[in-house]
Amino acid sequence: MTGSPATCLVVDDSRTVRKAARRILEKLGFTIAEAGDGVEALAACRAAMPQVILLDWNMPVMDGITFLRHARAEFGPDRPAIVLCTTEAAMDRIVEALGAGAQEYIMKPFDEELLRDKFQQAGLLQDQAA
């Protein structure tokens, strides 16, 4: 993906989490947009489709899993890539997220190494000698 930088939409109701994710993902070369819930995220995708979404599960207005189902119904199974990011650790919740169309699943709290590794596993980052 040479030329323009990859875009990532960070969707979380916590401004602090969005800020932390933005700092890490910009360091990894992404251009970042933000949304505070699933309704804002759908509007953002319709306006400018990101390559990837880092998506919180538990949010007001529209939660992450509901957004994920809407996004897959509207935009298709592969675009954009979606990495669900949550405190939900139960295996049935992980299975539900992946079954609904998430490419990857990250537990909170996350750090730069975890985000980089998960994005690489999902094919969203070129291997970087960082």
XYZ file of C-alpha atoms in Angstrom:
130
model
C 0.000 0.000 0.000
C 2.437 2.641 -1.113
C 1.359 6.184 -1.739
C -1.373 7.223 0.639
C -1.233 6.071 4.256
C -3.670 3.440 5.485
C -6.694 4.805 7.321
C -8.062 3.526 10.618
C -11.322 4.505 12.278
C -11.027 4.217 16.069
C -14.486 3.633 17.575
C -14.740 3.864 21.362
C -16.932 5.830 23.754
C -13.834 6.615 25.855
C -11.949 9.673 24.611
C -8.903 8.402 26.567
C -8.904 5.055 24.743
C -9.335 6.793 21.371
C -6.411 9.095 22.172
C -4.155 6.180 23.230
C -5.076 4.159 20.127
C -4.527 7.196 17.893
C -1.031 7.758 19.313
C -0.040 4.113 18.739
C -1.632 3.730 15.298
C -0.221 7.002 13.965
C 3.210 5.733 15.021
C 2.468 2.596 12.941
C 1.730 4.788 9.918
C -2.065 5.044 9.956
C -4.144 8.148 9.353
C -6.787 8.170 12.116
C -10.442 9.154 12.268
C -12.515 8.749 15.441
C -16.097 7.913 16.385
C -17.708 7.705 19.833
C -20.282 4.991 19.060
C -21.559 2.698 16.317
C -23.956 5.255 14.826
C -21.113 7.764 14.393
C -18.935 4.968 12.980
C -21.520 3.999 10.324
C -21.782 7.645 9.270
C -17.978 7.913 9.114
C -17.747 4.761 6.948
C -20.390 6.070 4.573
C -18.508 9.363 4.254
C -15.004 7.879 3.830
C -14.427 4.122 4.079
C -11.379 3.335 6.254
C -9.129 0.349 5.536
C -9.521 -0.832 9.127
C -11.662 -0.156 12.187
C -10.525 -0.612 15.780
C -13.911 -1.212 17.397
C -14.953 -1.168 21.053
C -17.664 -3.665 22.055
C -19.420 -1.875 24.937
C -20.681 1.564 23.903
C -23.913 3.538 24.311
C -26.240 4.358 21.372
C -24.981 1.433 19.229
C -22.566 -1.145 20.618
C -19.709 -2.696 18.680
C -21.317 -6.029 17.823
C -24.435 -4.269 16.477
C -22.220 -1.939 14.432
C -20.250 -4.945 13.174
C -23.425 -6.668 11.945
C -24.684 -3.467 10.271
C -21.296 -2.832 8.643
C -21.065 -6.366 7.260
C -24.640 -6.185 5.928
C -24.038 -2.802 4.296
C -20.392 -2.942 3.178
C -19.745 -6.669 2.735
C -17.751 -9.338 4.560
C -14.217 -8.022 4.072
C -14.314 -4.258 3.852
C -13.360 -2.604 6.067
C -11.236 -4.928 8.164
C -12.535 -4.829 11.748
C -10.528 -5.491 14.907
C -12.808 -5.745 17.940
C -11.233 -4.316 21.084
C -12.887 -5.074 24.406
C -12.764 -6.298 27.980
C -15.070 -9.207 27.023
C -12.837 -12.236 27.596
C -15.407 -15.070 27.511
C -14.757 -17.504 24.660
C -18.395 -17.369 23.492
C -18.089 -13.574 23.066
C -14.890 -13.973 21.019
C -16.601 -16.607 18.851
C -19.613 -14.294 18.458
C -17.396 -11.393 17.317
C -15.435 -13.473 14.818
C -18.662 -15.084 13.591
C -20.189 -11.644 13.029
C -17.274 -10.705 10.789
C -14.407 -9.323 12.886
C -10.967 -10.195 11.500
C -9.235 -9.987 14.887
C -9.993 -9.551 18.565
C -7.901 -7.548 21.060
C -8.303 -7.463 24.820
C -8.153 -4.189 26.749
C -5.928 -2.817 28.016
C -3.774 -2.935 24.877
C -0.323 -1.570 24.176
C 1.687 -0.791 21.066
C 3.152 -4.292 20.790
C -0.255 -5.990 21.006
C -1.857 -3.649 18.457
C 1.074 -4.046 16.046
C 1.038 -7.854 16.391
C -2.742 -8.162 15.873
C -2.719 -5.771 12.904
C 0.155 -7.756 11.351
C -1.692 -11.069 11.950
C -4.740 -9.620 10.194
C -2.581 -8.487 7.256
C -3.181 -4.813 8.019
C 0.475 -3.841 8.442
C 3.540 -4.437 6.343
C 6.225 -6.172 8.374
C 8.223 -3.393 9.923
C 11.707 -3.535 11.307
C 10.810 -1.361 14.266
